[in-house]
């Protein structure tokens, strides 16, 4: 079974530029999550999708971050414009449904904002 | 809101020694609790979880954790450390609302000395 795929693995940009991350969840998983993991901290949920609808985006900085999950499969997370404090690893995870089912994590995208 | 505290950002043990990683949570209702492991440049992998039932939970790679409601703790243990156990370990609690989102602790880095 293929795992959660993410790209790119690494990205370096300058502040005020825009960047996009892509995630393809495990086939058949209805729930998709985006987490931000700042160095030295645990992951923090940014947004959760159930199929193509948003379940929770309470911690998403909506003035600069956006995410979509068209057709309820893969997803894109965008930052525009980026700030220095956005430097982090962005993790995508998926689960069969939005309960206590195990979340499977992708390898993450490491973003450095200069 | 629920929260998770992991005591000790770094724990160092000798190979073959007992591993004890501490996790305390705050919750007004019995939570779902999880331990995840993260190897360098990889995503998180579920070690074990407690939802209901037996309070001693066994996971992969010889790890286990015990849910102690009176102490609001969910400490992770392994009788004998192996070099391959060196990684970052995260304790997490699940919000008991419609999202079941995970709230992570700040992580404990386990170092195993030969």
PDB file of N, CA and C in Angstrom, chain A residues 9-10 33 35 37 40-43 45 48 55-56 58-59 91 98-103 105-107 110, chain B residues 32 34 36 38 41-46 49 51 88 90 94 97-107:
ATOM      1  N   UNK A   9      10.043  18.039  -1.273  1.00  0.00           N
ATOM      2  CA  UNK A   9      10.550  17.679   0.046  1.00  0.00           C
ATOM      3  C   UNK A   9      11.224  18.864   0.728  1.00  0.00           C
ATOM      4  N   UNK A  10      11.818  19.704  -0.060  1.00  0.00           N
ATOM      5  CA  UNK A  10      12.499  20.881   0.470  1.00  0.00           C
ATOM      6  C   UNK A  10      12.178  22.091  -0.418  1.00  0.00           C
ATOM      7  N   UNK A  33      -5.253  15.933   6.622  1.00  0.00           N
ATOM      8  CA  UNK A  33      -4.812  16.950   7.573  1.00  0.00           C
ATOM      9  C   UNK A  33      -3.527  17.609   7.070  1.00  0.00           C
ATOM     10  N   UNK A  35      -0.436  19.771   8.885  1.00  0.00           N
ATOM     11  CA  UNK A  35       0.163  20.203  10.144  1.00  0.00           C
ATOM     12  C   UNK A  35       1.389  21.082   9.844  1.00  0.00           C
ATOM     13  N   UNK A  37       4.995  21.983  11.654  1.00  0.00           N
ATOM     14  CA  UNK A  37       5.896  21.591  12.730  1.00  0.00           C
ATOM     15  C   UNK A  37       7.101  22.523  12.730  1.00  0.00           C
ATOM     16  N   UNK A  40      11.711  22.090  17.048  1.00  0.00           N
ATOM     17  CA  UNK A  40      11.660  21.997  18.503  1.00  0.00           C
ATOM     18  C   UNK A  40      10.262  21.910  19.082  1.00  0.00           C
ATOM     19  N   UNK A  41       9.252  21.869  18.227  1.00  0.00           N
ATOM     20  CA  UNK A  41       7.866  21.793  18.688  1.00  0.00           C
ATOM     21  C   UNK A  41       7.161  20.594  18.072  1.00  0.00           C
ATOM     22  N   UNK A  42       6.036  20.252  18.653  1.00  0.00           N
ATOM     23  CA  UNK A  42       5.205  19.219  18.063  1.00  0.00           C
ATOM     24  C   UNK A  42       4.386  19.770  16.918  1.00  0.00           C
ATOM     25  N   UNK A  43       3.867  18.894  16.082  1.00  0.00           N
ATOM     26  CA  UNK A  43       3.028  19.359  14.964  1.00  0.00           C
ATOM     27  C   UNK A  43       1.779  20.080  15.469  1.00  0.00           C
ATOM     28  N   UNK A  45      -2.022  21.375  14.078  1.00  0.00           N
ATOM     29  CA  UNK A  45      -2.970  21.240  12.983  1.00  0.00           C
ATOM     30  C   UNK A  45      -3.290  22.601  12.384  1.00  0.00           C
ATOM     31  N   UNK A  48      -8.140  20.621   8.497  1.00  0.00           N
ATOM     32  CA  UNK A  48      -8.594  19.245   8.338  1.00  0.00           C
ATOM     33  C   UNK A  48      -9.737  19.207   7.336  1.00  0.00           C
ATOM     34  N   UNK A  55     -13.340  20.641   7.870  1.00  0.00           N
ATOM     35  CA  UNK A  55     -13.873  20.307   9.189  1.00  0.00           C
ATOM     36  C   UNK A  55     -13.368  21.293  10.240  1.00  0.00           C
ATOM     37  N   UNK A  56     -12.072  21.645  10.140  1.00  0.00           N
ATOM     38  CA  UNK A  56     -11.461  22.517  11.146  1.00  0.00           C
ATOM     39  C   UNK A  56     -10.348  23.307  10.480  1.00  0.00           C
ATOM     40  N   UNK A  58      -9.424  26.330  12.275  1.00  0.00           N
ATOM     41  CA  UNK A  58      -9.360  27.370  13.296  1.00  0.00           C
ATOM     42  C   UNK A  58      -7.952  27.910  13.531  1.00  0.00           C
ATOM     43  N   UNK A  59      -6.925  27.131  13.216  1.00  0.00           N
ATOM     44  CA  UNK A  59      -5.560  27.587  13.443  1.00  0.00           C
ATOM     45  C   UNK A  59      -4.833  27.913  12.137  1.00  0.00           C
ATOM     46  N   UNK A  91       3.555  18.977   7.333  1.00  0.00           N
ATOM     47  CA  UNK A  91       3.224  17.556   7.276  1.00  0.00           C
ATOM     48  C   UNK A  91       1.793  17.377   6.800  1.00  0.00           C
ATOM     49  N   UNK A  98     -12.694  10.636  10.068  1.00  0.00           N
ATOM     50  CA  UNK A  98     -12.295  11.626  11.063  1.00  0.00           C
ATOM     51  C   UNK A  98     -12.608  11.244  12.487  1.00  0.00           C
ATOM     52  N   UNK A  99     -12.271  10.007  12.847  1.00  0.00           N
ATOM     53  CA  UNK A  99     -12.449   9.601  14.239  1.00  0.00           C
ATOM     54  C   UNK A  99     -11.074   9.290  14.798  1.00  0.00           C
ATOM     55  N   UNK A 100     -11.009   8.350  15.721  1.00  0.00           N
ATOM     56  CA  UNK A 100      -9.707   8.044  16.285  1.00  0.00           C
ATOM     57  C   UNK A 100      -8.927   7.049  15.430  1.00  0.00           C
ATOM     58  N   UNK A 101      -9.343   6.910  14.182  1.00  0.00           N
ATOM     59  CA  UNK A 101      -8.546   6.097  13.281  1.00  0.00           C
ATOM     60  C   UNK A 101      -7.134   6.639  13.188  1.00  0.00           C
ATOM     61  N   UNK A 102      -6.199   5.746  12.983  1.00  0.00           N
ATOM     62  CA  UNK A 102      -4.801   6.135  12.887  1.00  0.00           C
ATOM     63  C   UNK A 102      -4.590   7.114  11.750  1.00  0.00           C
ATOM     64  N   UNK A 103      -3.823   8.174  12.045  1.00  0.00           N
ATOM     65  CA  UNK A 103      -3.422   9.108  11.020  1.00  0.00           C
ATOM     66  C   UNK A 103      -2.077   8.652  10.457  1.00  0.00           C
ATOM     67  N   UNK A 105       1.158   9.653   8.246  1.00  0.00           N
ATOM     68  CA  UNK A 105       1.839  10.887   7.892  1.00  0.00           C
ATOM     69  C   UNK A 105       2.755  10.711   6.679  1.00  0.00           C
ATOM     70  N   UNK A 106       2.811  11.762   5.884  1.00  0.00           N
ATOM     71  CA  UNK A 106       3.798  11.824   4.815  1.00  0.00           C
ATOM     72  C   UNK A 106       5.139  12.280   5.363  1.00  0.00           C
ATOM     73  N   UNK A 107       6.179  12.329   4.507  1.00  0.00           N
ATOM     74  CA  UNK A 107       7.528  12.688   4.967  1.00  0.00           C
ATOM     75  C   UNK A 107       7.694  14.170   5.252  1.00  0.00           C
ATOM     76  N   UNK A 110      10.041  20.543   4.020  1.00  0.00           N
ATOM     77  CA  UNK A 110      10.784  21.489   4.862  1.00  0.00           C
ATOM     78  C   UNK A 110      10.890  22.821   4.147  1.00  0.00           C
TER      79      UNK A 110
ATOM     80  N   UNK B  32      -8.630  10.245  24.151  1.00  0.00           N
ATOM     81  CA  UNK B  32      -7.877   9.258  23.405  1.00  0.00           C
ATOM     82  C   UNK B  32      -6.428   9.721  23.410  1.00  0.00           C
ATOM     83  N   UNK B  34      -2.162   9.000  22.345  1.00  0.00           N
ATOM     84  CA  UNK B  34      -1.334   8.405  21.301  1.00  0.00           C
ATOM     85  C   UNK B  34       0.146   8.693  21.585  1.00  0.00           C
ATOM     86  N   UNK B  36       3.553   8.827  19.049  1.00  0.00           N
ATOM     87  CA  UNK B  36       4.103   8.742  17.703  1.00  0.00           C
ATOM     88  C   UNK B  36       5.623   8.829  17.784  1.00  0.00           C
ATOM     89  N   UNK B  38       9.137   9.788  15.403  1.00  0.00           N
ATOM     90  CA  UNK B  38       9.587  10.458  14.177  1.00  0.00           C
ATOM     91  C   UNK B  38      11.084  10.259  14.021  1.00  0.00           C
ATOM     92  N   UNK B  41      14.077  13.224   9.152  1.00  0.00           N
ATOM     93  CA  UNK B  41      13.608  13.474   7.785  1.00  0.00           C
ATOM     94  C   UNK B  41      12.465  12.549   7.361  1.00  0.00           C
ATOM     95  N   UNK B  42      11.716  12.077   8.336  1.00  0.00           N
ATOM     96  CA  UNK B  42      10.558  11.247   8.025  1.00  0.00           C
ATOM     97  C   UNK B  42       9.321  11.793   8.715  1.00  0.00           C
ATOM     98  N   UNK B  43       8.180  11.306   8.282  1.00  0.00           N
ATOM     99  CA  UNK B  43       6.932  11.668   8.941  1.00  0.00           C
ATOM    100  C   UNK B  43       6.762  10.906  10.240  1.00  0.00           C
ATOM    101  N   UNK B  44       5.659  11.127  10.900  1.00  0.00           N
ATOM    102  CA  UNK B  44       5.384  10.476  12.175  1.00  0.00           C
ATOM    103  C   UNK B  44       4.768   9.098  11.943  1.00  0.00           C
ATOM    104  N   UNK B  45       5.121   8.173  12.822  1.00  0.00           N
ATOM    105  CA  UNK B  45       4.590   6.813  12.765  1.00  0.00           C
ATOM    106  C   UNK B  45       3.941   6.481  14.101  1.00  0.00           C
ATOM    107  N   UNK B  46       2.746   5.915  14.055  1.00  0.00           N
ATOM    108  CA  UNK B  46       2.046   5.581  15.287  1.00  0.00           C
ATOM    109  C   UNK B  46       2.723   4.418  15.990  1.00  0.00           C
ATOM    110  N   UNK B  49      -1.806   3.445  20.823  1.00  0.00           N
ATOM    111  CA  UNK B  49      -2.887   4.366  21.162  1.00  0.00           C
ATOM    112  C   UNK B  49      -3.764   3.763  22.251  1.00  0.00           C
ATOM    113  N   UNK B  51      -7.699   4.102  23.566  1.00  0.00           N
ATOM    114  CA  UNK B  51      -9.030   4.674  23.334  1.00  0.00           C
ATOM    115  C   UNK B  51      -9.932   4.286  24.495  1.00  0.00           C
ATOM    116  N   UNK B  88      12.732  10.962  17.743  1.00  0.00           N
ATOM    117  CA  UNK B  88      11.913  11.914  18.504  1.00  0.00           C
ATOM    118  C   UNK B  88      10.555  11.267  18.738  1.00  0.00           C
ATOM    119  N   UNK B  90       6.600  11.725  20.233  1.00  0.00           N
ATOM    120  CA  UNK B  90       5.561  12.705  20.515  1.00  0.00           C
ATOM    121  C   UNK B  90       4.350  12.031  21.145  1.00  0.00           C
ATOM    122  N   UNK B  94      -6.390  13.378  21.651  1.00  0.00           N
ATOM    123  CA  UNK B  94      -7.371  13.685  20.620  1.00  0.00           C
ATOM    124  C   UNK B  94      -8.500  14.511  21.185  1.00  0.00           C
ATOM    125  N   UNK B  97     -14.185  16.231  19.848  1.00  0.00           N
ATOM    126  CA  UNK B  97     -15.248  16.967  19.180  1.00  0.00           C
ATOM    127  C   UNK B  97     -15.399  16.414  17.772  1.00  0.00           C
ATOM    128  N   UNK B  98     -16.020  17.150  16.914  1.00  0.00           N
ATOM    129  CA  UNK B  98     -16.311  16.615  15.588  1.00  0.00           C
ATOM    130  C   UNK B  98     -15.067  16.376  14.759  1.00  0.00           C
ATOM    131  N   UNK B  99     -13.955  17.027  15.125  1.00  0.00           N
ATOM    132  CA  UNK B  99     -12.769  16.890  14.303  1.00  0.00           C
ATOM    133  C   UNK B  99     -11.851  15.762  14.739  1.00  0.00           C
ATOM    134  N   UNK B 100     -11.891  15.378  16.023  1.00  0.00           N
ATOM    135  CA  UNK B 100     -10.955  14.389  16.570  1.00  0.00           C
ATOM    136  C   UNK B 100      -9.510  14.772  16.263  1.00  0.00           C
ATOM    137  N   UNK B 101      -9.230  16.075  16.217  1.00  0.00           N
ATOM    138  CA  UNK B 101      -7.877  16.483  15.868  1.00  0.00           C
ATOM    139  C   UNK B 101      -6.916  16.135  16.989  1.00  0.00           C
ATOM    140  N   UNK B 102      -5.645  15.976  16.626  1.00  0.00           N
ATOM    141  CA  UNK B 102      -4.608  15.625  17.585  1.00  0.00           C
ATOM    142  C   UNK B 102      -3.922  16.879  18.113  1.00  0.00           C
ATOM    143  N   UNK B 103      -3.729  16.926  19.427  1.00  0.00           N
ATOM    144  CA  UNK B 103      -2.944  17.966  20.084  1.00  0.00           C
ATOM    145  C   UNK B 103      -1.650  17.305  20.530  1.00  0.00           C
ATOM    146  N   UNK B 104      -0.526  17.760  20.004  1.00  0.00           N
ATOM    147  CA  UNK B 104       0.755  17.127  20.268  1.00  0.00           C
ATOM    148  C   UNK B 104       1.518  17.834  21.378  1.00  0.00           C
ATOM    149  N   UNK B 105       2.314  17.059  22.108  1.00  0.00           N
ATOM    150  CA  UNK B 105       3.303  17.641  22.994  1.00  0.00           C
ATOM    151  C   UNK B 105       4.491  18.132  22.185  1.00  0.00           C
ATOM    152  N   UNK B 106       5.452  18.698  22.889  1.00  0.00           N
ATOM    153  CA  UNK B 106       6.597  19.305  22.201  1.00  0.00           C
ATOM    154  C   UNK B 106       7.674  18.296  21.826  1.00  0.00           C
ATOM    155  N   UNK B 107       7.506  17.055  22.254  1.00  0.00           N
ATOM    156  CA  UNK B 107       8.420  16.006  21.834  1.00  0.00           C
ATOM    157  C   UNK B 107       9.572  15.760  22.785  1.00  0.00           C
TER     158      UNK B 107
END
